[in-house]
mmCIF file of C-alpha atoms and ligand atoms in Angstrom:
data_model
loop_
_atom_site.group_PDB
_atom_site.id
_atom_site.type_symbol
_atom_site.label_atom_id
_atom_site.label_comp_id
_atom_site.label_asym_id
_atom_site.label_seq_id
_atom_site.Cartn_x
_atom_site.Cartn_y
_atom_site.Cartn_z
ATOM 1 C CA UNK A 29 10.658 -1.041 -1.696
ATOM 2 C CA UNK A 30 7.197 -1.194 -0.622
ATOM 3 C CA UNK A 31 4.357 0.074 -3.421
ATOM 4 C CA UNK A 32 0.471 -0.166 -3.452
ATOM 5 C CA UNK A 33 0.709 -0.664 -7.470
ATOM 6 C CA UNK A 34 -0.739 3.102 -8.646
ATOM 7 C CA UNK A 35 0.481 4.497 -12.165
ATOM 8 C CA UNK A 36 3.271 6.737 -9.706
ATOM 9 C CA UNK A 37 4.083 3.572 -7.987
ATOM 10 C CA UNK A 38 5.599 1.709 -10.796
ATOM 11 C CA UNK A 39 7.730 4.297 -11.842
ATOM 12 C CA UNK A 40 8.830 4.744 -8.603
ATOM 13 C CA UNK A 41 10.386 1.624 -9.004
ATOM 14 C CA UNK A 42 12.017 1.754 -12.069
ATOM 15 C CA UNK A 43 13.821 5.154 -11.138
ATOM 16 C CA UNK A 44 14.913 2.745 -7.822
ATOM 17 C CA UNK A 45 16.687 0.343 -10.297
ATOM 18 C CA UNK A 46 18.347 2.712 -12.132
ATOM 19 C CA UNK A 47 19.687 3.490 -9.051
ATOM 20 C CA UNK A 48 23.307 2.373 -8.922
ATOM 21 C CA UNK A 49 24.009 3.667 -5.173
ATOM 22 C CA UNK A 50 20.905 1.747 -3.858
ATOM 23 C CA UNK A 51 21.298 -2.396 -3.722
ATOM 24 C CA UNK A 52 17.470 -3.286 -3.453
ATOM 25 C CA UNK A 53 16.692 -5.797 -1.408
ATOM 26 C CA UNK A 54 12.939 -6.943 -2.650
ATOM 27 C CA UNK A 55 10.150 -5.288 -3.871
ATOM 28 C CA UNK A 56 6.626 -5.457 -1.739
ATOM 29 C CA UNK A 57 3.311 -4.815 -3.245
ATOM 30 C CA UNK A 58 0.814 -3.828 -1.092
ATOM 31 C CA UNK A 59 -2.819 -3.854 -2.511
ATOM 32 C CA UNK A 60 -4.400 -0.569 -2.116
ATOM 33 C CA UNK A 61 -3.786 1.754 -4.750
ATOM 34 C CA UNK A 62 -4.377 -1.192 -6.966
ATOM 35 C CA UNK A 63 -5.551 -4.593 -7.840
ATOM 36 C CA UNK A 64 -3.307 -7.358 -6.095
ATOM 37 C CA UNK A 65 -2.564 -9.762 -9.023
ATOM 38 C CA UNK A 66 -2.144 -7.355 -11.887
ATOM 39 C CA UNK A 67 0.057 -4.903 -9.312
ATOM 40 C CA UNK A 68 2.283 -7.781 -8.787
ATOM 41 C CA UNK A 69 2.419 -9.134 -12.519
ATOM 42 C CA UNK A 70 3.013 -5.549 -13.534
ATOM 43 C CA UNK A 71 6.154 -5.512 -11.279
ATOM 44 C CA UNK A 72 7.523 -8.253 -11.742
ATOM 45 C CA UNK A 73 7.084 -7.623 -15.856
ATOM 46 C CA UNK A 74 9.164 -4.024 -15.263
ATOM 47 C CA UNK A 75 11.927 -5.504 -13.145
ATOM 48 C CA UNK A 76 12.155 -7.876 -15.915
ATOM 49 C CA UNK A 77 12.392 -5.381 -18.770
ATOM 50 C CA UNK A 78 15.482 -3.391 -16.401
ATOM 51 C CA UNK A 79 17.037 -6.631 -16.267
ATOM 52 C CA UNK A 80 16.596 -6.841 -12.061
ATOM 53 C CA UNK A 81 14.970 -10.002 -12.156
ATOM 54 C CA UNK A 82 16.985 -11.243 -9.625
ATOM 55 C CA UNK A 83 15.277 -8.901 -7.100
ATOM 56 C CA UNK A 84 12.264 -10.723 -5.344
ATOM 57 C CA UNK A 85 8.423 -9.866 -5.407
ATOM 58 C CA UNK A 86 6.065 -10.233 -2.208
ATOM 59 C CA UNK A 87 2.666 -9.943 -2.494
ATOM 60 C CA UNK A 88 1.834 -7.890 1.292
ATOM 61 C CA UNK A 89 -2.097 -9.830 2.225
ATOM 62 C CA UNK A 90 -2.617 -6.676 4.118
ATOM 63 C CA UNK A 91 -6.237 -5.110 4.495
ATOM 64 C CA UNK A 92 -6.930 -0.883 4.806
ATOM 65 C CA UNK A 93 -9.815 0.728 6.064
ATOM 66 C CA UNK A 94 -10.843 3.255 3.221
ATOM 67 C CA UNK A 95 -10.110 1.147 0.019
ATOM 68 C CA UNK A 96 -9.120 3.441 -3.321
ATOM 69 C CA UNK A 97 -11.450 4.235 -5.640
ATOM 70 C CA UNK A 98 -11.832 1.659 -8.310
ATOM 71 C CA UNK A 99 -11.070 4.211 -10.983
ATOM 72 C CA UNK A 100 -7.559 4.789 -9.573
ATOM 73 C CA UNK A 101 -6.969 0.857 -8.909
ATOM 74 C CA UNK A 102 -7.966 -0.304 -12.878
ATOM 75 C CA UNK A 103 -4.958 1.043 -14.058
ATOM 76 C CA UNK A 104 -2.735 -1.517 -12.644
ATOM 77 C CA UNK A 105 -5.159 -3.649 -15.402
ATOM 78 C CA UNK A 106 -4.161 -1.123 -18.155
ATOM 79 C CA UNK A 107 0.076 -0.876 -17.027
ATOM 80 C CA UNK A 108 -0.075 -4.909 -16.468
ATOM 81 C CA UNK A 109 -1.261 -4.823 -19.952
ATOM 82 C CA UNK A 110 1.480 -2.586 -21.696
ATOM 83 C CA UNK A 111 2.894 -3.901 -25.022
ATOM 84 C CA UNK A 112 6.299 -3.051 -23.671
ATOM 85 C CA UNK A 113 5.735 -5.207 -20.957
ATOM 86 C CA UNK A 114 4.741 -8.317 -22.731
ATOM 87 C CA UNK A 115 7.264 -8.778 -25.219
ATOM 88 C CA UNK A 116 7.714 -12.251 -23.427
ATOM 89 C CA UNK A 117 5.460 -15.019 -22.459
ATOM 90 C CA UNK A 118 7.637 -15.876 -19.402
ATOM 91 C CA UNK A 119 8.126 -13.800 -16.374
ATOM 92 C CA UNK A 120 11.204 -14.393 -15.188
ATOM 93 C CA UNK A 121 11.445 -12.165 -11.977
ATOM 94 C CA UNK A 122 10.554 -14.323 -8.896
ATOM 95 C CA UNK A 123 6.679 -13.825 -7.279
ATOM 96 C CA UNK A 124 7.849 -15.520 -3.452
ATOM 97 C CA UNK A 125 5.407 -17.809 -1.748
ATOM 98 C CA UNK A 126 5.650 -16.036 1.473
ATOM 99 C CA UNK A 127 3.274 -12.883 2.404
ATOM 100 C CA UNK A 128 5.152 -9.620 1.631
ATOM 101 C CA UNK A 129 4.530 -8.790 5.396
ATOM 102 C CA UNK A 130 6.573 -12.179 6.485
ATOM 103 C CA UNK A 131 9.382 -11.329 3.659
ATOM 104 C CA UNK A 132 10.064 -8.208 4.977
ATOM 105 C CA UNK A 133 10.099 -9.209 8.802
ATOM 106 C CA UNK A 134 12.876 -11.830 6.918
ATOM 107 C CA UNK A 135 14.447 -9.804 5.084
ATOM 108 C CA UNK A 136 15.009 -6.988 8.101
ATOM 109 C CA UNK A 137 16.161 -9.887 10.607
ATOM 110 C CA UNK A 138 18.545 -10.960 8.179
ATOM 111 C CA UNK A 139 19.971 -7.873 6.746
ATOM 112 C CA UNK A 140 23.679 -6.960 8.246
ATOM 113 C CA UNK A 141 22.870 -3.377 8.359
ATOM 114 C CA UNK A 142 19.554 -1.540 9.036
ATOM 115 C CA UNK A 143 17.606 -0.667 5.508
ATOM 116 C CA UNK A 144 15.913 2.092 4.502
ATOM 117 C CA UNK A 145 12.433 1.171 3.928
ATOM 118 C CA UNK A 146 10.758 3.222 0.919
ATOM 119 C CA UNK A 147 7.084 3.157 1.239
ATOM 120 C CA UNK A 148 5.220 4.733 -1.749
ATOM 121 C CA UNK A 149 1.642 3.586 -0.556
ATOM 122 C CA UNK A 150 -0.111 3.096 3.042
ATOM 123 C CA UNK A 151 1.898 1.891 6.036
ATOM 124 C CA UNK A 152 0.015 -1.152 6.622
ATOM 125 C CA UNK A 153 2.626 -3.681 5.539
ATOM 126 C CA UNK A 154 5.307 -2.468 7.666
ATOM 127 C CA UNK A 155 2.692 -1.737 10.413
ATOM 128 C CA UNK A 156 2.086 -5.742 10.447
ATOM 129 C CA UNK A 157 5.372 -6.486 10.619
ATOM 130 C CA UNK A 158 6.494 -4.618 13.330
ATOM 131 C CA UNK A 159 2.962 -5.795 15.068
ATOM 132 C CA UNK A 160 4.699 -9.945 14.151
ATOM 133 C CA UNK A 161 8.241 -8.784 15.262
ATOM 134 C CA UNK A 162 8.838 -5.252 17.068
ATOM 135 C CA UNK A 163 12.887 -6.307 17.211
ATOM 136 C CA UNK A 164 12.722 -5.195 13.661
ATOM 137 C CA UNK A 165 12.353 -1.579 13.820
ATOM 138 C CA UNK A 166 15.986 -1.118 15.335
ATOM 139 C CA UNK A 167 16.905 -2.460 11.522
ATOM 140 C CA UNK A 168 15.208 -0.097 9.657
ATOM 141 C CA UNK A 169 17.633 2.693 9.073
ATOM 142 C CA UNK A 170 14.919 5.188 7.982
ATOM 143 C CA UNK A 171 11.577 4.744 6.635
ATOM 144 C CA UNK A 172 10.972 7.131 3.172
ATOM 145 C CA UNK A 173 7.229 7.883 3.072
ATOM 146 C CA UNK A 174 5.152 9.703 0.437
ATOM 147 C CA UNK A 175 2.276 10.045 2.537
ATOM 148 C CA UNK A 176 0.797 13.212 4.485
ATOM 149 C CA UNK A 177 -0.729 16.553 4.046
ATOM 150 C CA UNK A 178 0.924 19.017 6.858
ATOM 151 C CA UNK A 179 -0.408 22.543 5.717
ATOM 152 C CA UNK A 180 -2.509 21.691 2.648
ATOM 153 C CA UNK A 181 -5.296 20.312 2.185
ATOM 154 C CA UNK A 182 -5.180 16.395 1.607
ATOM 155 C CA UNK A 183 -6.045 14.531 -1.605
ATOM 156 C CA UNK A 184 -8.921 12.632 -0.077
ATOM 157 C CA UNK A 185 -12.178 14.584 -1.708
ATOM 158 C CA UNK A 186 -15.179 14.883 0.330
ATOM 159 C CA UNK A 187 -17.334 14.570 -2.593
ATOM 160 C CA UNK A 188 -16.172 11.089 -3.002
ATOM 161 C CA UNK A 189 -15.599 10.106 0.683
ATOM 162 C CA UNK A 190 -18.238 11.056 2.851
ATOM 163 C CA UNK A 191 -16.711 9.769 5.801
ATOM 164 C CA UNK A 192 -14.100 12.441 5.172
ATOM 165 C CA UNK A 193 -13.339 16.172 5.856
ATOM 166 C CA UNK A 194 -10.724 16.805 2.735
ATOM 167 C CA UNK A 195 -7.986 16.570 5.099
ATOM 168 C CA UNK A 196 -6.369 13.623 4.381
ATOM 169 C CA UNK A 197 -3.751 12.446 2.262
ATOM 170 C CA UNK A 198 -4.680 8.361 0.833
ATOM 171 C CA UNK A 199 -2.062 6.555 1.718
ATOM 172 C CA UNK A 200 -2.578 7.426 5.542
ATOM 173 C CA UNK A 201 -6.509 7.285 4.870
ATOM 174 C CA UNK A 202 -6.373 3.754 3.249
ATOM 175 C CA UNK A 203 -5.267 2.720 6.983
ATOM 176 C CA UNK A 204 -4.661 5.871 9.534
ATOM 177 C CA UNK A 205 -4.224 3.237 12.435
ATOM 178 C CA UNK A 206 -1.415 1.783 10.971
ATOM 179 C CA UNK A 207 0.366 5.145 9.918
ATOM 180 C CA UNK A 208 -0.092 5.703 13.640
ATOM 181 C CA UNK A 209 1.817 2.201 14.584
ATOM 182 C CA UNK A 210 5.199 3.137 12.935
ATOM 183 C CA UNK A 211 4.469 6.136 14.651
ATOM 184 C CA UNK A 212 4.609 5.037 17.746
ATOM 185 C CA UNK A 213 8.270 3.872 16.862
ATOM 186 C CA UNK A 214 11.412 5.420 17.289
ATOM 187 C CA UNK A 215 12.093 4.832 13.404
ATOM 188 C CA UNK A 216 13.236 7.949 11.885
ATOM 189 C CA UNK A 217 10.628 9.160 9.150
ATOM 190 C CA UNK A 218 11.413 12.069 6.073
ATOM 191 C CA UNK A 219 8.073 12.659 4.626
ATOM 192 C CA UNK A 220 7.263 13.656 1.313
ATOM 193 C CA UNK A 221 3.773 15.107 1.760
ATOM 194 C CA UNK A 222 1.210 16.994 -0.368
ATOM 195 C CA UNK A 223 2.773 20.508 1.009
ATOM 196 C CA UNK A 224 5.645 19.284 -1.817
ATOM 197 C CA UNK A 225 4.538 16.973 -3.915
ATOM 198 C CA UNK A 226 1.835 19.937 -4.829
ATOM 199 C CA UNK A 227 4.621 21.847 -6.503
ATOM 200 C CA UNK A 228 5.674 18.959 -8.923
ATOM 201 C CA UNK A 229 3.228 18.344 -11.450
ATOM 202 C CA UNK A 230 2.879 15.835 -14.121
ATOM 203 C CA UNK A 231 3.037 18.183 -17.142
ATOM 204 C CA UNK A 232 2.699 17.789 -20.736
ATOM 205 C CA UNK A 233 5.952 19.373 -21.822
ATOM 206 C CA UNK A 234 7.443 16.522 -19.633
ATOM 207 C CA UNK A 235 5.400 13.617 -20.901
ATOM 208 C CA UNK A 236 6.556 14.943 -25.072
ATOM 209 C CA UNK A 237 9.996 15.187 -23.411
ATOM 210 C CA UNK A 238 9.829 11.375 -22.785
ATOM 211 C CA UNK A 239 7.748 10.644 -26.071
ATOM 212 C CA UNK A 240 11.306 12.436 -27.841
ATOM 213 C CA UNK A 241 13.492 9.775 -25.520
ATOM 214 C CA UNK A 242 11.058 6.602 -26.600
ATOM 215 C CA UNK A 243 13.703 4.561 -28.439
ATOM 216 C CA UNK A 244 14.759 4.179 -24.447
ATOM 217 C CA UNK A 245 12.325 1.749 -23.079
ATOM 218 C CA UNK A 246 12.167 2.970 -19.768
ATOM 219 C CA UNK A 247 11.348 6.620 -21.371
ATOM 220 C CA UNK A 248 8.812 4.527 -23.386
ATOM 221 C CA UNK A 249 7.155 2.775 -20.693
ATOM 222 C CA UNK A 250 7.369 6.388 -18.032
ATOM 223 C CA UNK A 251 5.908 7.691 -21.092
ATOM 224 C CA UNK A 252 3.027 5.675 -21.780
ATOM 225 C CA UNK A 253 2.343 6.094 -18.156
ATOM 226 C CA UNK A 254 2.339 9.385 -17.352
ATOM 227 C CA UNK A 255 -0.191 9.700 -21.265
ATOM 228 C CA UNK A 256 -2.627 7.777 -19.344
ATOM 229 C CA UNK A 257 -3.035 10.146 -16.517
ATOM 230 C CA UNK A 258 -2.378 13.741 -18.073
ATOM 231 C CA UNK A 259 -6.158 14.098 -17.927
ATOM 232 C CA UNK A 260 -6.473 14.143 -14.261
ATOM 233 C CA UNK A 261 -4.819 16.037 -11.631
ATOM 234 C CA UNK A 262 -1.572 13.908 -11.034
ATOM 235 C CA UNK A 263 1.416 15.206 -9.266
ATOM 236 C CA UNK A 264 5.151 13.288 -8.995
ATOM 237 C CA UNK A 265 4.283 11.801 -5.953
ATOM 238 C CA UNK A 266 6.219 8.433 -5.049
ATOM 239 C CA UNK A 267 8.559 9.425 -8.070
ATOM 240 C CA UNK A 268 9.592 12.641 -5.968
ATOM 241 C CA UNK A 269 10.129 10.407 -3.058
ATOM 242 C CA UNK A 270 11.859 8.146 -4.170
ATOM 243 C CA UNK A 271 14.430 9.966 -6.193
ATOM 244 C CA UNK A 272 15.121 11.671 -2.454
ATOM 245 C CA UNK A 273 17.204 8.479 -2.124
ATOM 246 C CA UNK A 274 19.638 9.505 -4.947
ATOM 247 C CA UNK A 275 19.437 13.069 -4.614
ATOM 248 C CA UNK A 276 18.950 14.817 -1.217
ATOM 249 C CA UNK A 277 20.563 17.698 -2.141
ATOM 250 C CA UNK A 278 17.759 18.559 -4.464
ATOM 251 C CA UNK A 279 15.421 18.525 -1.032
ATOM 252 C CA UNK A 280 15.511 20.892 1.605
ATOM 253 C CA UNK A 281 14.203 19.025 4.907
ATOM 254 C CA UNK A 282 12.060 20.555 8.012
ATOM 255 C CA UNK A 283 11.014 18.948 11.233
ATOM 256 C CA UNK A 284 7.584 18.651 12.371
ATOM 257 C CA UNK A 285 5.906 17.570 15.282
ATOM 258 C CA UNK A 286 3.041 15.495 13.966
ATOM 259 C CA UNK A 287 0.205 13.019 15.058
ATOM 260 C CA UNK A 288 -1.726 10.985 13.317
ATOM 261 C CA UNK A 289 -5.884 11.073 12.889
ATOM 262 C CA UNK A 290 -7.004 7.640 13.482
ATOM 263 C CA UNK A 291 -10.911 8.359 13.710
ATOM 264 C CA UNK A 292 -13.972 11.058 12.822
ATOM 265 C CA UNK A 293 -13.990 12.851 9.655
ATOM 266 C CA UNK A 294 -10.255 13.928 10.159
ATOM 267 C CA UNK A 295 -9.263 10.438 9.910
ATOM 268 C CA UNK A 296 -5.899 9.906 8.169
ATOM 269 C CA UNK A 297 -4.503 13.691 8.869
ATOM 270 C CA UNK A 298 -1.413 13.636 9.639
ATOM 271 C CA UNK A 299 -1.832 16.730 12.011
ATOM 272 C CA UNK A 300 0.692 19.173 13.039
ATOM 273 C CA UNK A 301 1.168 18.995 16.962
ATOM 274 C CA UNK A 302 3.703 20.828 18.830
ATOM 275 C CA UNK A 303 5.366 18.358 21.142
ATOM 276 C CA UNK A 304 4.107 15.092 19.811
ATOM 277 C CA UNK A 305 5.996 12.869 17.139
ATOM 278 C CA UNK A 306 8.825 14.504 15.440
ATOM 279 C CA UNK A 307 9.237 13.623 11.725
ATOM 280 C CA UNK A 308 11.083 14.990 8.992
ATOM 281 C CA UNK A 309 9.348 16.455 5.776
ATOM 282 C CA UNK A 310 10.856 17.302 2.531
ATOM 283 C CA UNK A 311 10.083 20.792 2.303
ATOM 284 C CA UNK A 312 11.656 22.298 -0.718
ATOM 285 C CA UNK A 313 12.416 20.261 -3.584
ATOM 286 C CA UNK A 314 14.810 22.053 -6.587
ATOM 287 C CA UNK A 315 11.997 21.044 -9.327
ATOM 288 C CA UNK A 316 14.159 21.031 -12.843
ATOM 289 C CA UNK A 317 17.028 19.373 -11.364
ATOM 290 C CA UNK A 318 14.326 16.682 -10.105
ATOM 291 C CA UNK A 319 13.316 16.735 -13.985
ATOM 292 C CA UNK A 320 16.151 16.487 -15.568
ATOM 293 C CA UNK A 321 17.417 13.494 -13.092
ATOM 294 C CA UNK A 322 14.211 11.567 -14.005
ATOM 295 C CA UNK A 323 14.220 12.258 -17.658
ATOM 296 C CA UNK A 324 18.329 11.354 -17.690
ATOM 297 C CA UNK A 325 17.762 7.900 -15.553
ATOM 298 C CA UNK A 326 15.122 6.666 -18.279
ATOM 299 C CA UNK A 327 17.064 6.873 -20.638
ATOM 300 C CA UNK A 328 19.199 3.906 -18.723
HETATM 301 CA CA1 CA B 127 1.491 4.824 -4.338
#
């Protein structure tokens, strides 16, 4: 699991542990969608409270081009500083001394079998790694990406970004030349892009559902989450992704040919080509069997 540390992020990787299919291997925090330090402490404080503790945390050093705006990133401040997370002085869930970049170039050379990689922020991380040791891509099975706009608009507004044309989606802006990098790899990529994630908002009805499950602390914590973004625009967006990995007969799946923006206003579109990179998006996703999985898996 890689993650940038944004309110979706963290979730993301509790529905992962509740995952009994999946054996994680280590979690990565990359600092975009976030602030590094509370990111990781927030992590390691919600692998503690699912009892994984005995899954590792890297911090990733990487840098992006576009950094997030520091409204989005303070919440990893606000989750960090959860009651529900701090029931204990002592984090027991280890924070390794190694760069998240170098664990997972370790973690890939020694793994028996390729991994899936599931990325729920920008590329950057595994961008670096393949950049320290390219003999790594043939053991990544598949890399899981909630990243992209194909046929929507992205998520990047101009009136914010003036460097931008509304076309991109932030995890590819934060760094567009390394979403381009794995892209120049054979590693097979299923995309789940604005065009879906678009369909799946946050909603209130979901957010009481969870309030009604909060004697379950991970329906608690989702809970509390979700509260503190119901006034903006928010979408399941590395939630959706991620549950692909327990469900993919919830998703129907369609190829694209795609290239990556990596300068100009467009920078960070992930741009539908005919004949260039083929990719895989998630392209239907069957929305209240998607709830109901999410709502029955907190309640773990
Ligand atoms: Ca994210």
């Amino acid at each position: 699991m890689d993650h940038d540390g944004g309110v979706d992020d963290y979730l993301a990787t509790m529905l992962l542990m509740t995952m009994e299919h999946v054996q994680p291997l280590g979690v990565v925090v990359t600092p975009a969608d976030c602030y590094a330090e509370p990111a990781v402490s927030a992590t390691r404080k919600i692998l503690d409270l699912m009892g994984c503790s005995d899954v590792p945390v890297a911090a990733s050093t990487v840098r992006g081009l576009n950094p997030f705006p520091r409204l989005y990133r303070r919440d990893s401040f606000i989750v960090d500083h959860l009651p529900i997370l701090n029931q204990s002085e002592i984090i027991r869930t280890p924070l390794l001394q190694t760069t998240g970049q170098d664990f997972m170039v370790r973690v890939l050379q020694e793994a028996p079998e390729p991994v899936t990689l599931m990325v729920t922020g920008p590329l950057t991380t595994v961008a670096v790694a393949l950049d320290a040791a390219p003999e790594i891509a043939a053991k990544i099975e598949q890399i899981v990406w909630m990243g992209g706009a194909l046929n929507v608009p992205g998520n990047v507004e101009k009136s914010l970004e003036a460097g931008q044309d509304g076309s991109a989606e932030w995890n590819a802006y934060w760094d567009p030349v390394s979403a381009q990098r794995v892209w120049q790899t054979q590693i097979p990529i299923v995309l789940c892009p604005l065009d879906l994630t678009n369909n799946v908002p946050v909603t209130s009805e979901l957010v009481y559902k969870l309030g009604r499950q909060r004697h379950h602390p991970l329906s608690d914590l989702a809970g509390q989450c979700y509260a503190l973004v119901i006034p903006q625009d928010y979408y399941f967006w590395d939630v959706l992704a991620t549950a692909y990995l327990a469900h993919p007969e919830f998703y129907q799946l369609r190829e694209w040919e795609t290239v990556i923006v990596t300068t100009g206003l467009s920078q960070g579109r992930t741009k539908v080509d005919p004949g260039s990179r083929k990719i895989v998006a998630m392209d239907r996703v069957d929305t209240s069997s998607f709830y109901d999985y999410i709502l029955q898996q907190w309640t773990r």
